[in-house]
XYZ file of C-alpha atoms in Angstrom:
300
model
C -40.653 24.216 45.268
C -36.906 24.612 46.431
C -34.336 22.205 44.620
C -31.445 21.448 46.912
C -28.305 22.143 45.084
C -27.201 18.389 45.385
C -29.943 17.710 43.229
C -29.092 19.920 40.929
C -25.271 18.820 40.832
C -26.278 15.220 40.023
C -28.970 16.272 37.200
C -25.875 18.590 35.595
C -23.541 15.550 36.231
C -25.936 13.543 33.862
C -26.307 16.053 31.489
C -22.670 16.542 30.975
C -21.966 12.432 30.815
C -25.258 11.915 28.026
C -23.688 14.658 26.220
C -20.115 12.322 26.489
C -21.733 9.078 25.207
C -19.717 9.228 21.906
C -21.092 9.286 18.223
C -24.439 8.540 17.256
C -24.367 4.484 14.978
C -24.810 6.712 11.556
C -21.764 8.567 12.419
C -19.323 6.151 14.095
C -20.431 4.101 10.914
C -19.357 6.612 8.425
C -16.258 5.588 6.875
C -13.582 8.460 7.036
C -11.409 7.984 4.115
C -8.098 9.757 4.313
C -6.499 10.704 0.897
C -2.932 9.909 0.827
C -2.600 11.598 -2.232
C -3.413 15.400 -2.470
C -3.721 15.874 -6.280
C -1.069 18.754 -6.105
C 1.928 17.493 -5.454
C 3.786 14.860 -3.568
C 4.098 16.179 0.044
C 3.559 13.308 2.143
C 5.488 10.591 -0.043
C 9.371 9.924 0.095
C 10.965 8.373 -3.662
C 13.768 5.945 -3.364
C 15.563 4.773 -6.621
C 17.835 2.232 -7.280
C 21.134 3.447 -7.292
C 20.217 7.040 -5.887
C 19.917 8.521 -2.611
C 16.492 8.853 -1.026
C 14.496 11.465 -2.436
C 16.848 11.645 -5.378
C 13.920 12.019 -8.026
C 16.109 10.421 -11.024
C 14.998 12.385 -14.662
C 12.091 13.414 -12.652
C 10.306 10.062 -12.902
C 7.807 10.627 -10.391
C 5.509 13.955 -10.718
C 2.201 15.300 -10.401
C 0.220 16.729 -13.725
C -3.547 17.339 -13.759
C -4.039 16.033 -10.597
C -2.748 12.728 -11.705
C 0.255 10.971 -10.141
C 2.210 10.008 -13.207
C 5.738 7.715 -13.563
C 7.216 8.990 -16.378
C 10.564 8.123 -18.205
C 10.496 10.715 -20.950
C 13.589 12.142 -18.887
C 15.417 8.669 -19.580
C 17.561 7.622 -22.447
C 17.296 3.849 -21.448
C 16.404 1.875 -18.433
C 19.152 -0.012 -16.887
C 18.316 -0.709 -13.407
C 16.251 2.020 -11.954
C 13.765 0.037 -10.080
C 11.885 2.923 -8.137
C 9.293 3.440 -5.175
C 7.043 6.215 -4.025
C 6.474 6.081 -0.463
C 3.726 7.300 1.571
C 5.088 8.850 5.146
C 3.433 6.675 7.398
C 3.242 3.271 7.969
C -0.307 1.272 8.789
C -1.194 -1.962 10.286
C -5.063 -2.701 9.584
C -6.122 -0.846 6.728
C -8.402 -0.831 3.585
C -6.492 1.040 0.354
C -8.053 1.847 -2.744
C -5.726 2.695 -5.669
C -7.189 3.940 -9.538
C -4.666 3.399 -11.789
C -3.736 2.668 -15.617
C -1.025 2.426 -18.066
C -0.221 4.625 -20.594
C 2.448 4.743 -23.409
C 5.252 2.517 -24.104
C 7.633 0.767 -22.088
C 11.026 2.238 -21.689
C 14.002 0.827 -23.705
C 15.724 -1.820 -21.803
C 12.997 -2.752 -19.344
C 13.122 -6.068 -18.659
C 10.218 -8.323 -20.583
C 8.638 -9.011 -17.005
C 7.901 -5.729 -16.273
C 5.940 -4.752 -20.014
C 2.649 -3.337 -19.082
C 3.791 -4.000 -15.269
C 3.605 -2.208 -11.774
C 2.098 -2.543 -8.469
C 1.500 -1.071 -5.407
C 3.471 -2.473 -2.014
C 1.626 -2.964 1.286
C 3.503 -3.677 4.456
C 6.730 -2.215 3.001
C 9.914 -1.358 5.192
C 10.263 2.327 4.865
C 12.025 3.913 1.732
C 14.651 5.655 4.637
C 15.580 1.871 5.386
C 16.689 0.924 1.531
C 19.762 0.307 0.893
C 21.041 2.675 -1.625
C 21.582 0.093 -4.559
C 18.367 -2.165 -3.748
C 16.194 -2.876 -6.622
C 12.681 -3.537 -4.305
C 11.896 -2.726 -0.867
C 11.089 -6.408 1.453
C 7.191 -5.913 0.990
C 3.883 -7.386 -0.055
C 3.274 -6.219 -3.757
C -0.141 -5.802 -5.211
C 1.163 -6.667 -9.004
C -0.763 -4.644 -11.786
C -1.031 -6.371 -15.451
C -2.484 -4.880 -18.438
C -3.592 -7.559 -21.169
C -3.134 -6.439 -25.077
C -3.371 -8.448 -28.307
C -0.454 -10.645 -27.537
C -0.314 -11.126 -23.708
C -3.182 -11.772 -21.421
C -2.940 -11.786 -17.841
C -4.848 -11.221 -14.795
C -4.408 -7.737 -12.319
C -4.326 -7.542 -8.605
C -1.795 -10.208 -8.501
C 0.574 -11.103 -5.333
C 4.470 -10.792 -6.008
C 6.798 -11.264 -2.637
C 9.994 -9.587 -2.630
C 11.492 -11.235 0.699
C 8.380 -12.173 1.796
C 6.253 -15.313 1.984
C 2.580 -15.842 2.664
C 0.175 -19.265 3.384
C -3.225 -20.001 1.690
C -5.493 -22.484 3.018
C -3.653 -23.013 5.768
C -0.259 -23.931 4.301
C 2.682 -21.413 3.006
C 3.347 -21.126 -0.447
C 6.728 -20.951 -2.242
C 6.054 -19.424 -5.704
C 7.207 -15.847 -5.690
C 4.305 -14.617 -7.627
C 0.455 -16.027 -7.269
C -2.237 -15.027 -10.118
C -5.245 -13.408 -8.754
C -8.778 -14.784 -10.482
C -9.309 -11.416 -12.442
C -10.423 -10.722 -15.864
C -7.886 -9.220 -18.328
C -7.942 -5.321 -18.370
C -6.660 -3.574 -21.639
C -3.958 -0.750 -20.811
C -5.342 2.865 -21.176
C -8.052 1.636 -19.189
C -8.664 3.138 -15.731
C -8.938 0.200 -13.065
C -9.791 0.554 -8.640
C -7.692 -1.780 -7.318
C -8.181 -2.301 -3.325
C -6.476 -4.125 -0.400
C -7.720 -5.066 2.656
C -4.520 -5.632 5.120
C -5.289 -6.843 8.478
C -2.017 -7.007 10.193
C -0.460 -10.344 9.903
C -3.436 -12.300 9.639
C -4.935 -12.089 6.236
C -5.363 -9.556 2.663
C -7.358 -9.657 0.439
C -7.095 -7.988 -3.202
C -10.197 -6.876 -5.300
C -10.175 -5.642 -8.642
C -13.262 -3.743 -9.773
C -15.381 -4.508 -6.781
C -14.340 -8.442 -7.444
C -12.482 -9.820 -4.616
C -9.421 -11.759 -6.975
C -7.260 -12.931 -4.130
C -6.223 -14.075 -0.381
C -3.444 -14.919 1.553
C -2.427 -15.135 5.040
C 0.007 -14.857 7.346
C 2.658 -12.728 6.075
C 6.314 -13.305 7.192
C 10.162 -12.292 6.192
C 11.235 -15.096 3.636
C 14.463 -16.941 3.683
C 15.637 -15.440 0.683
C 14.825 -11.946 -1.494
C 13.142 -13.787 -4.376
C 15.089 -17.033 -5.326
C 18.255 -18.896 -5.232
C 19.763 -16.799 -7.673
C 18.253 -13.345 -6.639
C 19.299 -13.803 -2.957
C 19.386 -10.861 -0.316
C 22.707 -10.162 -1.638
C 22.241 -9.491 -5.057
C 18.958 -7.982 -4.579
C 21.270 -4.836 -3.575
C 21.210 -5.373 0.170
C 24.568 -5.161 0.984
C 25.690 -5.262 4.493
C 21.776 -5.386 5.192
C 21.232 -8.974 3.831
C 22.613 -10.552 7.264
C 20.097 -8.577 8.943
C 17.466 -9.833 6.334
C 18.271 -13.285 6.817
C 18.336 -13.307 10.613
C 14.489 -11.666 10.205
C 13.193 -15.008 8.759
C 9.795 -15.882 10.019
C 9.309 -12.689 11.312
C 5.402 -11.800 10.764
C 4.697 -8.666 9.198
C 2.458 -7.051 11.448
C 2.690 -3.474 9.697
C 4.201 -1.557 7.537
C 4.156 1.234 4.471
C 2.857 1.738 0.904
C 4.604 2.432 -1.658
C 3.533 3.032 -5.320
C 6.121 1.313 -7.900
C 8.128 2.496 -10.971
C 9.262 -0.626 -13.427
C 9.833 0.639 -16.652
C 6.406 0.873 -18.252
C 4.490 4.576 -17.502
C 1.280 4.537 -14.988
C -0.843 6.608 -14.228
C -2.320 7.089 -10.097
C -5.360 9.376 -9.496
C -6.583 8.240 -6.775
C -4.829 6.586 -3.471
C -6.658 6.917 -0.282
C -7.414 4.696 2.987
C -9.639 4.022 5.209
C -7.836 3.034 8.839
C -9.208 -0.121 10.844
C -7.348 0.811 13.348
C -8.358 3.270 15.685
C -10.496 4.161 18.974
C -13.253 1.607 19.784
C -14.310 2.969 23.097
C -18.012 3.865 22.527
C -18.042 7.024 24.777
C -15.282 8.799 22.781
C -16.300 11.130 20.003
C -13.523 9.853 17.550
C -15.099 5.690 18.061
C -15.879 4.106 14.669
C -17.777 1.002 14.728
C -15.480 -0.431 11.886
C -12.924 -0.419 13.758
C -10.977 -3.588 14.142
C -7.644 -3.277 15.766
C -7.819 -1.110 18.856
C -5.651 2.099 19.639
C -7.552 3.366 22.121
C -4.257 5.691 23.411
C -6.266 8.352 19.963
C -9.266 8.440 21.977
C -10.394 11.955 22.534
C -13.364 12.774 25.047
């Protein structure tokens, strides 16, 4: 029997677009986790201190050591205002991170009392190139971490917002720091803390698989953290009018940033998952956890 070579154009054209259809549900449902942090060293990750120049790495504060991520201040003689960030390279809009952190040693001389047994990582940050050079903490949604001892007990995975303001329930909330729900954590003690960030709708924190917090509706405050610690003597300098003319703004994206406050910490682990990606189902890069289109990173 002869086959007419239309016939066999359309059967190839078939062929071709069934092998097209995309991913198969177990793989666009496989969660590709992208480390931010390589266990080696910190390519990827810009430092900002305050009072230093971008990628000034003050008394080597920030460094890698058995494929741990450590803030150290054995290089210091005593802390006077150093507030410092690690920043990771790219910013993110819709995002799960998962941090594993813990404290270790003692807090540096001259620390102030807030930040004993204190740290945090920042979601939604402006970028570390954007500091100015004397500013203490970059405008930002910071995931606070607490350690409890003998004397102080306090909850983890808190919400601290330097320049920043947030709703819950529907209505916006003025304190500059909100407790999380968590159970106290000793220091020494290795703890996953994860956000969920979508855009500027809501976050959630979770502590140990526990989800401890939510907020919504991020947006630039009216002021850096209070009355007295306005945008101007937060360090923002010629930048504060800018700041102030950004109120309301909704914080639709932004970067992370791992903090240094005085007390040591220890990061081994700081990776993400993006929600934020292709969703076209014929594309061989669609994940079905997707939430946020981009389909302009589909690939075919």
């Amino acid at each position: 029997m002869k086959i007419c070579m239309p016939v066999i154009a359309i059967v190839c054209f078939l062929f071709f677009n069934a092998c097209k259809s995309g991913p198969d549900a177990a793989t666009a449902a496989k969660e590709d986790w992208q480390p931010l942090f390589n266990k080696k060293d910190l390519s990827g990750w810009d430092i900002k201190i305050a009072g230093y120049d971008m990628n000034d790495n003050f008394a080597n504060t920030f460094y890698v050591k058995d494929s741990v991520l450590k803030v150290d201040y054995s290089g210091y003689e005593k802390f006077i205002k150093e507030f410092g960030h690690i920043y990771y390279k790219e910013p993110f809009s819709y995002y799960k991170l998962k941090v594993e952190y813990r404290f270790y040693g003692k807090q540096l001389q001259g620390g102030p009392d807030y930040a004993y047994l204190n740290s945090g990582v920042m979601v939604h940050s402006q970028s570390a190139a954007s500091l100015s050079k004397q500013q203490t903490f970059p405008v930002s949604l910071e995931m606070q971490f607490l350690a409890s001892d003998s004397l102080y007990k306090r909850p983890t995975g808190n919400l601290c917002t330097p320049g920043t303001e947030v709703s819950m329930h529907g209505k916006p909330v003025d304190a500059h720091c909100i407790d999380s729900r968590s159970k106290n954590i000793g220091p020494d003690e290795w703890v996953t803390a994860e956000a969920v960030v979508m855009g500027d709708s809501i976050v959630h924190h979770i502590i140990n698989g526990d989800t401890v917090l939510t907020y919504e509706k991020p947006v630039v405050s009216g002021f850096f953290v209070n009355s007295e610690m306005n945008w101007t003597t937060g360090g923002f300098a010629a930048d504060s009018t800018d700041w102030m003319n950004k109120k309301g703004l909704p914080l639709t994206s932004g970067y992370i940033a791992l903090q240094a406050e005085s007390h040591p910490i220890e990061f081994r682990k700081v990776e993400l998952l993006n929600l934020q990606g292709c969703m076209d189902k014929k594309a061989i890069n669609y994940k079905s956890y997707y939430i946020k289109a981009d389909n302009a990173k589909c690939k075919y």
